[in-house]
Short mmCIF file of C-alpha atoms in Angstrom, two decimals:
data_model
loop_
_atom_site.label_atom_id
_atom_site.label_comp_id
_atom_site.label_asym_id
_atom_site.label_seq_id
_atom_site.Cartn_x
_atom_site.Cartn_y
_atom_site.Cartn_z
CA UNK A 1 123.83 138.85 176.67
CA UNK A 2 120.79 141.12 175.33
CA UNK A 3 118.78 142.86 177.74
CA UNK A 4 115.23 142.27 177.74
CA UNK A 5 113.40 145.55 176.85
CA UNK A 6 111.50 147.27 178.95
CA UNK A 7 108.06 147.69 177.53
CA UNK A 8 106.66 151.55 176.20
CA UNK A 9 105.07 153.95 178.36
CA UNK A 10 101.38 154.54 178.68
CA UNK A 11 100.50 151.14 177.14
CA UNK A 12 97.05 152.03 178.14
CA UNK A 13 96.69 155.38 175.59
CA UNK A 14 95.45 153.22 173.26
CA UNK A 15 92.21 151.96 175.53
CA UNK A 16 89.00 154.21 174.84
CA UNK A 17 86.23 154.27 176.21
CA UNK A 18 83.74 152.93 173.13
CA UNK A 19 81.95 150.72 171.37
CA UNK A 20 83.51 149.10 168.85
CA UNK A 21 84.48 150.63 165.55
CA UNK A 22 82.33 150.83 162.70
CA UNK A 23 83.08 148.77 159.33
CA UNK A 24 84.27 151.89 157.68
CA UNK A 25 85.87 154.72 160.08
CA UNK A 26 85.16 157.99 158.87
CA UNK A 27 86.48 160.37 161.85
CA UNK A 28 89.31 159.93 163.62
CA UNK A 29 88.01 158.48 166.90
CA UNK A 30 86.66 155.88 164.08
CA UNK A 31 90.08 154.71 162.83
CA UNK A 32 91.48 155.18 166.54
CA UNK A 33 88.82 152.48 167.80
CA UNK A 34 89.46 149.88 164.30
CA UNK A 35 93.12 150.23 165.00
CA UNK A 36 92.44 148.97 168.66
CA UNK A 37 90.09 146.53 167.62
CA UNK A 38 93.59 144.79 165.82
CA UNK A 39 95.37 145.95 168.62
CA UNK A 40 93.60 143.71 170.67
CA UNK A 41 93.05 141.22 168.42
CA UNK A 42 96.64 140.86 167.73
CA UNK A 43 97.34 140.83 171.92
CA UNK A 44 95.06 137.99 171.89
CA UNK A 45 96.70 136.02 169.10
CA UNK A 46 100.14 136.89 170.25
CA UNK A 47 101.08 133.44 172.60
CA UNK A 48 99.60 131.12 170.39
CA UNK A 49 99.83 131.97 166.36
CA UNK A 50 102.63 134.43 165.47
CA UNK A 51 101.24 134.99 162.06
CA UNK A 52 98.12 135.61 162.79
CA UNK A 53 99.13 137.65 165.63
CA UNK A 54 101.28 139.72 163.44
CA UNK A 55 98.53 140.12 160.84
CA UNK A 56 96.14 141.80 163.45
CA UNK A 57 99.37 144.11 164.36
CA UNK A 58 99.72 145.05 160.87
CA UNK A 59 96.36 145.69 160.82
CA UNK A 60 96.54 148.13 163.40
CA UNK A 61 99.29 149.89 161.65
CA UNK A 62 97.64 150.66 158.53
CA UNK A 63 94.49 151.95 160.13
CA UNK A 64 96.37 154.45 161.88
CA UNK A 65 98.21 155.23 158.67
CA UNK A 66 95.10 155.23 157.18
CA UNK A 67 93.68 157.76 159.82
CA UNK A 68 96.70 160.05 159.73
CA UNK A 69 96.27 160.18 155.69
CA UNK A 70 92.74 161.98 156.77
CA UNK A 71 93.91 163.62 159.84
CA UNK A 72 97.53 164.17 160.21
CA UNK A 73 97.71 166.12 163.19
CA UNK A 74 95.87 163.46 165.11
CA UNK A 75 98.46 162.47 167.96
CA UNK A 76 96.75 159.50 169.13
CA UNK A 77 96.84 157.74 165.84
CA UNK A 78 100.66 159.03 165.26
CA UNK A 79 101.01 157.91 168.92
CA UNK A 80 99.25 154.22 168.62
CA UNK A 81 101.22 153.79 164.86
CA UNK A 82 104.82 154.39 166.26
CA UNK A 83 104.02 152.38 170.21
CA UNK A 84 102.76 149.33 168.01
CA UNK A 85 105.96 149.49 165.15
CA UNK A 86 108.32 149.37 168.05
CA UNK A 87 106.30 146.77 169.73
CA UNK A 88 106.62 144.23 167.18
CA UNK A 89 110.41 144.70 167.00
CA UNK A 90 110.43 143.65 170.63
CA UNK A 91 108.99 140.25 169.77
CA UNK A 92 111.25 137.98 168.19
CA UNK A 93 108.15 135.20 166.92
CA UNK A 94 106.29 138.47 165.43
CA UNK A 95 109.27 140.33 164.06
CA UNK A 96 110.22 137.18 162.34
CA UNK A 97 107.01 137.28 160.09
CA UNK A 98 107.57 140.65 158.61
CA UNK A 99 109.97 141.58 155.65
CA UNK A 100 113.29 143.35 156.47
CA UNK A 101 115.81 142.95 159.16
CA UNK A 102 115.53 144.48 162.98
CA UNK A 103 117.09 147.97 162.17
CA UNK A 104 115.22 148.11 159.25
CA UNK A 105 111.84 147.88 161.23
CA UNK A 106 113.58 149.90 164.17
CA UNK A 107 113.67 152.90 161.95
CA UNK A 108 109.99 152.99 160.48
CA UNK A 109 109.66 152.81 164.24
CA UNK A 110 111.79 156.05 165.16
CA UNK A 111 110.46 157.66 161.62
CA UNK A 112 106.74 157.56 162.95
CA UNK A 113 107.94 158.56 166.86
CA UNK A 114 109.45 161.61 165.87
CA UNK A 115 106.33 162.42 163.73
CA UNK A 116 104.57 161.65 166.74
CA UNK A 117 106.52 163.52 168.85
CA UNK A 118 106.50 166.88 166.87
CA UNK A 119 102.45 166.68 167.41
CA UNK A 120 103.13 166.39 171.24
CA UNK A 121 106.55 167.75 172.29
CA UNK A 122 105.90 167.95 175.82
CA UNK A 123 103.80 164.50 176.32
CA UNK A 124 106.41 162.16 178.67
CA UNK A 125 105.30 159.38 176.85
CA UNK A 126 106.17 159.73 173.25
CA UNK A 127 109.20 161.43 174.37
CA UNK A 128 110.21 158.12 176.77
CA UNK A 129 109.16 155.87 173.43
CA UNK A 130 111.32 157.79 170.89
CA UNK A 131 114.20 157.65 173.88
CA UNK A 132 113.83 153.83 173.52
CA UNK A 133 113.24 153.27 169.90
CA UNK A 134 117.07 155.35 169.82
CA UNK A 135 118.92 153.45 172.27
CA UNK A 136 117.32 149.88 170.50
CA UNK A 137 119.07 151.22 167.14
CA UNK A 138 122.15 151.47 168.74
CA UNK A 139 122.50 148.18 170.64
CA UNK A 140 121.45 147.02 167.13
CA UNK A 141 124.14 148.73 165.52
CA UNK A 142 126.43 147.47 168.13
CA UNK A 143 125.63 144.24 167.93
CA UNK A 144 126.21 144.17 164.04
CA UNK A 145 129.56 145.50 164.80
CA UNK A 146 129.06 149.16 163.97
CA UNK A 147 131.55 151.72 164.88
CA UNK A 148 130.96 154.16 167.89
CA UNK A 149 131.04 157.28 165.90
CA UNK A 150 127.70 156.13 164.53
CA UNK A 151 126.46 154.87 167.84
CA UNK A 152 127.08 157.51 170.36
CA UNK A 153 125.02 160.18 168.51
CA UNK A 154 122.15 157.85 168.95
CA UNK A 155 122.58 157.10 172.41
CA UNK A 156 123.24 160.70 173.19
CA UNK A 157 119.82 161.88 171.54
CA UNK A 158 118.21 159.26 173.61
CA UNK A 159 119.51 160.52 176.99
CA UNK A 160 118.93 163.80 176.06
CA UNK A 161 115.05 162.64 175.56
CA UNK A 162 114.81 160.72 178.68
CA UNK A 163 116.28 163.59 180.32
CA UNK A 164 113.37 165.60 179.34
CA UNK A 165 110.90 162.88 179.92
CA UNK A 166 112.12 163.05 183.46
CA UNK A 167 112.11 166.70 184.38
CA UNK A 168 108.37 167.12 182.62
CA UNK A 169 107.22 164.02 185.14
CA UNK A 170 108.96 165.50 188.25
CA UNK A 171 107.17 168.76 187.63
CA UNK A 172 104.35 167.23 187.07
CA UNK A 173 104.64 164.93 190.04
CA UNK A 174 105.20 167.40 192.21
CA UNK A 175 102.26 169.62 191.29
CA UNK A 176 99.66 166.71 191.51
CA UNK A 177 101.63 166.34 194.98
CA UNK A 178 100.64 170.08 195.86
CA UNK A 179 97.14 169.77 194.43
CA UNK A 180 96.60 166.90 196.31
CA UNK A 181 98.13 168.39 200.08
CA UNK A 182 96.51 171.45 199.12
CA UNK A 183 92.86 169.36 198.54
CA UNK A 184 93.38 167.35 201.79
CA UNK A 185 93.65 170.94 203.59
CA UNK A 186 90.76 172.41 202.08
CA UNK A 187 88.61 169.64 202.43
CA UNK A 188 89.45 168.12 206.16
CA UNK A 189 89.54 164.82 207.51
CA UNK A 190 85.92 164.18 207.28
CA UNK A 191 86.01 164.38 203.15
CA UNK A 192 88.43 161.98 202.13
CA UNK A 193 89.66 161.83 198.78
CA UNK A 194 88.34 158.71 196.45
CA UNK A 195 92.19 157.67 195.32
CA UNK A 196 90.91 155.05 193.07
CA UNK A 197 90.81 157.71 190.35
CA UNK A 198 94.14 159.39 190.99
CA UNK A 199 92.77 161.58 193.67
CA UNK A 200 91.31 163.94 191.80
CA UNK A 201 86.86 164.32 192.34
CA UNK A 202 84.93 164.63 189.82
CA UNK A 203 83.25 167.92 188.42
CA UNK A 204 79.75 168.26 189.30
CA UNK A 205 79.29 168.73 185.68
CA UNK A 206 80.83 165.24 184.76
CA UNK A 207 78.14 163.58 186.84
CA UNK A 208 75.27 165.40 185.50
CA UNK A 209 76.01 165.33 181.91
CA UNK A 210 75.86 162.03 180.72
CA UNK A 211 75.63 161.34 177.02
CA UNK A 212 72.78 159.48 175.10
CA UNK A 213 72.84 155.78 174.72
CA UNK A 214 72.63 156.22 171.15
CA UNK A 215 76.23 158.04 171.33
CA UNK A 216 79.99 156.93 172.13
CA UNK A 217 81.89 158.42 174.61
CA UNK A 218 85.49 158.95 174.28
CA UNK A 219 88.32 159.32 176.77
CA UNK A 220 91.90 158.98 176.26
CA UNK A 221 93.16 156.99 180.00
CA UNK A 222 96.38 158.83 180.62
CA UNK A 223 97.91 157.12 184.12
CA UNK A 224 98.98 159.86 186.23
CA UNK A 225 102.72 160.43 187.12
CA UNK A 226 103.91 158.11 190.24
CA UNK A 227 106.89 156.84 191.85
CA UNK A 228 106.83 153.94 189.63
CA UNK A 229 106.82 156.28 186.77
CA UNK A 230 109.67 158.24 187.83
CA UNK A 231 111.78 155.37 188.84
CA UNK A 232 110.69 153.10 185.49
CA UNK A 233 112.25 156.92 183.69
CA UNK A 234 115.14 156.99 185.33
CA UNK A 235 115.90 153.61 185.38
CA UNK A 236 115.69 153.36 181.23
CA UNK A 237 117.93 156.48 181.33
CA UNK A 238 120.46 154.54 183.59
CA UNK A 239 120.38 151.59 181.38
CA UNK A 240 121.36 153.84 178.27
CA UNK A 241 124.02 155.68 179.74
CA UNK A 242 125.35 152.27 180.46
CA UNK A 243 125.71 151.74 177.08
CA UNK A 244 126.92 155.11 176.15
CA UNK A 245 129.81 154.77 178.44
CA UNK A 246 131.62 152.20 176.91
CA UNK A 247 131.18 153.81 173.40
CA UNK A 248 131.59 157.77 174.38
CA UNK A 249 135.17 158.96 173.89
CA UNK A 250 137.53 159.45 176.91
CA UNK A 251 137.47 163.38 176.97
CA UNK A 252 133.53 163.19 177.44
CA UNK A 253 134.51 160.46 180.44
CA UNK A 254 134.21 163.13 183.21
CA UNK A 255 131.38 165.17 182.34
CA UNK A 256 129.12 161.84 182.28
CA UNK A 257 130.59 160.54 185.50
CA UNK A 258 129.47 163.70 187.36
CA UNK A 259 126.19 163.53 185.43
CA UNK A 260 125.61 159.73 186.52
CA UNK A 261 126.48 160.36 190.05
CA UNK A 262 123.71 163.08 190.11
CA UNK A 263 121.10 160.65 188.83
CA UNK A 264 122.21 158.12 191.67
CA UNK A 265 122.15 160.09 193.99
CA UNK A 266 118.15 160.24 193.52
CA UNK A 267 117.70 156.66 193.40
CA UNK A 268 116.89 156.23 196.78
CA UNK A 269 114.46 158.88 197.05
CA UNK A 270 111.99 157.62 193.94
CA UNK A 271 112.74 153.54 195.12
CA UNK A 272 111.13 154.15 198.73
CA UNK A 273 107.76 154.08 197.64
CA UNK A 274 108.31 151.13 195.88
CA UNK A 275 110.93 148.97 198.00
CA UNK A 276 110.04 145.50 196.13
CA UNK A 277 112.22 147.10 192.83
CA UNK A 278 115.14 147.19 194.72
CA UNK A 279 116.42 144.27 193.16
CA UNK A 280 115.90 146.12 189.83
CA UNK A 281 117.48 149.47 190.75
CA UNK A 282 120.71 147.33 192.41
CA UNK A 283 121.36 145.22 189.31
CA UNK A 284 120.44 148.58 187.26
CA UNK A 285 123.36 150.73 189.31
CA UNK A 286 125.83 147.79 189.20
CA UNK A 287 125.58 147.67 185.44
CA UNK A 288 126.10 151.24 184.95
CA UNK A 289 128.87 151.31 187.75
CA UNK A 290 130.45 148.23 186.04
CA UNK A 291 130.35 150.30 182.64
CA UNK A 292 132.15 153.55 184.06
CA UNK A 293 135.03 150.76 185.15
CA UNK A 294 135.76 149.52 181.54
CA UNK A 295 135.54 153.05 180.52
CA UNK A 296 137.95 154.41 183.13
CA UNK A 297 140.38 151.60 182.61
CA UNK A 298 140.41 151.86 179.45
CA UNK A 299 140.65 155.70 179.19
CA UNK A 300 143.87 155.08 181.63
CA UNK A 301 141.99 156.73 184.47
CA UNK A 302 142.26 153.92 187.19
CA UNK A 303 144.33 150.73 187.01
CA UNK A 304 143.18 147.14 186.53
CA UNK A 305 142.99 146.74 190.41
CA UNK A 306 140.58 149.86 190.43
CA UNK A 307 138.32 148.20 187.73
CA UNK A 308 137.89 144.62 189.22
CA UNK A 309 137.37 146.14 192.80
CA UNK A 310 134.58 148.15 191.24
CA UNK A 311 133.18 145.71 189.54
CA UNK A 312 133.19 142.98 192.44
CA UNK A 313 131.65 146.06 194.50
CA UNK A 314 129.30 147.35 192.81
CA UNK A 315 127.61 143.23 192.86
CA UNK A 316 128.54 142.25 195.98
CA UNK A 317 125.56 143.52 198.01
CA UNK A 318 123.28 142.04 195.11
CA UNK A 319 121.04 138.41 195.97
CA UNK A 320 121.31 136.77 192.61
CA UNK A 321 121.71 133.13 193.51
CA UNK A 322 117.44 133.10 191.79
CA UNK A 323 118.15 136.06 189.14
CA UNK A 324 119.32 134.45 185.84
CA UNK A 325 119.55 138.45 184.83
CA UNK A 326 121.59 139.29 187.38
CA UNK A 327 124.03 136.15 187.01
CA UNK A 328 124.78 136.95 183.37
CA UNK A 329 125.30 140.65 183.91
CA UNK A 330 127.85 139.80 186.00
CA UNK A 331 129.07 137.57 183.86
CA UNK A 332 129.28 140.12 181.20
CA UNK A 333 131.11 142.20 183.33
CA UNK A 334 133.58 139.97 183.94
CA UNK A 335 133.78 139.19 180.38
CA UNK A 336 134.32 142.98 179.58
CA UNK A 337 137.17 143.19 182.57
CA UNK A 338 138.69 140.51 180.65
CA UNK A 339 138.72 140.72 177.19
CA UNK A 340 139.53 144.93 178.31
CA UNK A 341 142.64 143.36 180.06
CA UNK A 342 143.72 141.54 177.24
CA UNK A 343 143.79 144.58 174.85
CA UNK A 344 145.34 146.81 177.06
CA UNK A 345 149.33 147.22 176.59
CA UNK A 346 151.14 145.47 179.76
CA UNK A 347 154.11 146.32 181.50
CA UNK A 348 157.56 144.39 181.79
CA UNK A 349 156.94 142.36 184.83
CA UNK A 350 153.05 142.20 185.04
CA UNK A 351 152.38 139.93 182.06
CA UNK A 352 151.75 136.89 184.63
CA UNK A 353 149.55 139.14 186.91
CA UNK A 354 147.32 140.22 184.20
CA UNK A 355 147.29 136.34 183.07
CA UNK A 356 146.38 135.58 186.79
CA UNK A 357 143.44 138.40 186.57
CA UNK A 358 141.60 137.08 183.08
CA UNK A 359 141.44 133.77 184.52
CA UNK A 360 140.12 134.53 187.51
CA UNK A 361 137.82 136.88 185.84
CA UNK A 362 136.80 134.62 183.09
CA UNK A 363 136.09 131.69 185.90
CA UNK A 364 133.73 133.56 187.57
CA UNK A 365 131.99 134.39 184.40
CA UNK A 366 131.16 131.03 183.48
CA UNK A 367 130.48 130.49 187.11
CA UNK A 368 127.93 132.76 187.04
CA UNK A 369 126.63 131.67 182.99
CA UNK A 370 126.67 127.79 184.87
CA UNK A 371 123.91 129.14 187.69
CA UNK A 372 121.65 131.22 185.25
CA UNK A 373 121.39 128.18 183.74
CA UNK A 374 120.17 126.24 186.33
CA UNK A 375 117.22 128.62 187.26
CA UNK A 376 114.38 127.32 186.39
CA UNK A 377 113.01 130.66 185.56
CA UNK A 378 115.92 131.56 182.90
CA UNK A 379 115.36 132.77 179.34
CA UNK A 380 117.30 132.21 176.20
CA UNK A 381 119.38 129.16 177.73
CA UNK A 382 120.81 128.44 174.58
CA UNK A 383 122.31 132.41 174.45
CA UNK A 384 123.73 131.39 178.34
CA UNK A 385 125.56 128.16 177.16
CA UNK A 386 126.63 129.66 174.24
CA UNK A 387 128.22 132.60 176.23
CA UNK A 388 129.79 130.02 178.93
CA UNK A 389 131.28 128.33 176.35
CA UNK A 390 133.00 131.20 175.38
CA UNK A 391 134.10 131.71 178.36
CA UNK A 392 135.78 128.46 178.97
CA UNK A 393 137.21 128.48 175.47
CA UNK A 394 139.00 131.81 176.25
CA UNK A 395 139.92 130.63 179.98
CA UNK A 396 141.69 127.94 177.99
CA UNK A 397 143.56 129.70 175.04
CA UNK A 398 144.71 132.14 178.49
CA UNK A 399 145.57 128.93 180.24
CA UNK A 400 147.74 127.46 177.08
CA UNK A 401 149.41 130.69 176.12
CA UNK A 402 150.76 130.92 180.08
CA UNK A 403 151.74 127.24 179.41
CA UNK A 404 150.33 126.36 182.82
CA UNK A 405 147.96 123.48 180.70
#
């Protein structure tokens, strides 16, 4: 089943602080505020009329294009031009009104990231954005049937990126951490901190020098780094090294392993402050765990016992009787145990073992396809009966060709 995407980072770099853009933009604040103006336009069209939606969005394109024809080394407009590309691809209803087919629009969208990126090579965000422009090409790709030689170069370029995304917002983290202990020390308990700006006080300057009325202000809102921005990071990394498992060849099998296992290991620390994701994070680690099974097995590494112990494991301590999400993960993981089973060569003796394992296996997928569908909060049911239909046709052709039906 396709994974909802997460949104991009930083959604609010595109908010200034302005009046609204004149009829024809002649700096590069100018275009900046126009292209918003769609922006926001678009945003408000977005639930109702896909086409006009779309037209606002297209809007907003080509005044940033527009803007970086004048000023090319503007990163905000570079920035704004490649976020709002991969936005629309996100959209089904809005990706539907534009010429050309997903991967098509995917790769304008990495085209005008990396641009964006080589303005800004250490900004988190356009790194995190470029990171998940890649790893939507290659669950494209994969889902078109491409080969993993074309996939895994993607994927690895991706975690490479959100690698980096994540060591720039730890240090970062950790110095507004110091900044802030060290600001608490100087200042004593009887000066508290205002943390409704970040928890950093304003310059006496900033409060003295306030501009005309006749002039605009502008201020690019970057959100600071947080918990929530670490764990979103690490999480998106997770999700794409789940999909780089099952596509990475066996002799790179170990090295990720040991990398994974380092990244779980921090899990814990960056969900405390935010204990309502841990649904999120468990349903995040079972998918990746899950992923490192098939890849095992089918790298000969552990047996099929191994891989549906691991599997059953790494769910088993996961609520999802009310997550449709959860229910057909773990249905795709059950699907993947199976239809891994079937390819694999069996030995004399075990044929009616392995039998005994897809069916099992492929019940408790459409088990688990049956309950998503009964939430009343699923998506995409017609993607969930489609899938347990699936399963039930290939529980059947298993049943028939043990001649138990």
């Amino acid at each position: 089943m396709p994974k909802p995407k997460q949104f991009l980072k930083d959604d609010s770099r595109k908010k200034k602080v302005s009046k609204h853009a004149p009829q024809v933009p002649e700096t590069a604040d100018e275009f900046l505020a126009a292209g918003v103006d769609h922006e926001e336009a678009g945003e408000k069209w977005r639930g109702g009329d896909a086409a006009k939606s779309t037209r606002f969005f297209v809007r907003a394109i080509d005044t940033y294009e527009a803007g970086l024809a004048k000023f090319p080394d503007s990163f905000d407009l570079a920035y704004n031009k490649a976020r709002v590309q991969y936005e629309i691809t996100q959209h089904p209803k809005l990706r539907g009104q534009l010429p050309g087919n997903l991967l098509d629009l995917l790769h304008v969208a990495l085209e005008s990231s990396r641009r964006a990126l080589a303005l800004k090579q250490d900004d988190p965000d356009v790194i995190f954005n470029t990171a998940q422009v890649l790893t939507s090409i290659a669950e494209a790709l994969d889902d078109v049937g491409s080969d993993a030689g074309s996939l895994v170069p993607l994927l690895e370029e991706a975690v490479e990126l959100f690698q980096r995304c994540l060591t720039l917002q730890e240090f970062r983290f950790s110095e507004s951490e110091a900044m802030r202990d060290s600001m608490n020390t100087a200042e004593g308990p009887s000066s508290p901190i205002d943390d409704s700006d970040g928890g950093a006080p304003l310059a006496p300057a900033a409060a003295t020098s306030s501009p005309q009325p006749s002039e605009e202000q502008w201020a690019s809102i970057v959100e600071p780094t947080t918990p929530d921005t670490l764990l979103d990071t690490i999480l998106a990394l997770l999700e794409t090294l789940t999909v780089l498992a099952t596509k990475l060849d066996p002799r790179g099998l170990a090295a990720l392993e040991e990398y994974t296992s380092t990244l779980l290991v921090k899990l814990p620390t960056y969900l405390a402050p935010s204990p309502a994701r841990a649904p999120e994070v468990g349903l995040t680690r079972a998918n990746l765990l899950s992923a490192l099974a098939e890849a095992g097995f089918r790298a000969g590494t552990i047996d099929a016992a191994t891989y549906e112990r691991a599997i059953t494991e790494a769910f088993s301590e996961l609520d999802l009787a009310a997550d449709p999400k959860g229910l057909t993960d773990k249905a795709d993981a059950m699907l993947s145990f199976a239809a891994a089973l079937r390819t694999q060569p069996v030995e004399d003796g075990q044929q009616q073992q392995q039998i005994v394992a897809r069916w099992g296996a492929l019940t408790q997928a459409g088990s688990a396809l049956g309950a998503a569908a009964k939430v009343p909060a699923a998506m995409n049911l017609a993607r969930i009966h489609l899938a347990r239909g699936d399963a039930e046709m290939l529980r059947f052709r298993g049943c028939s060709e043990a001649g138990a039906c």
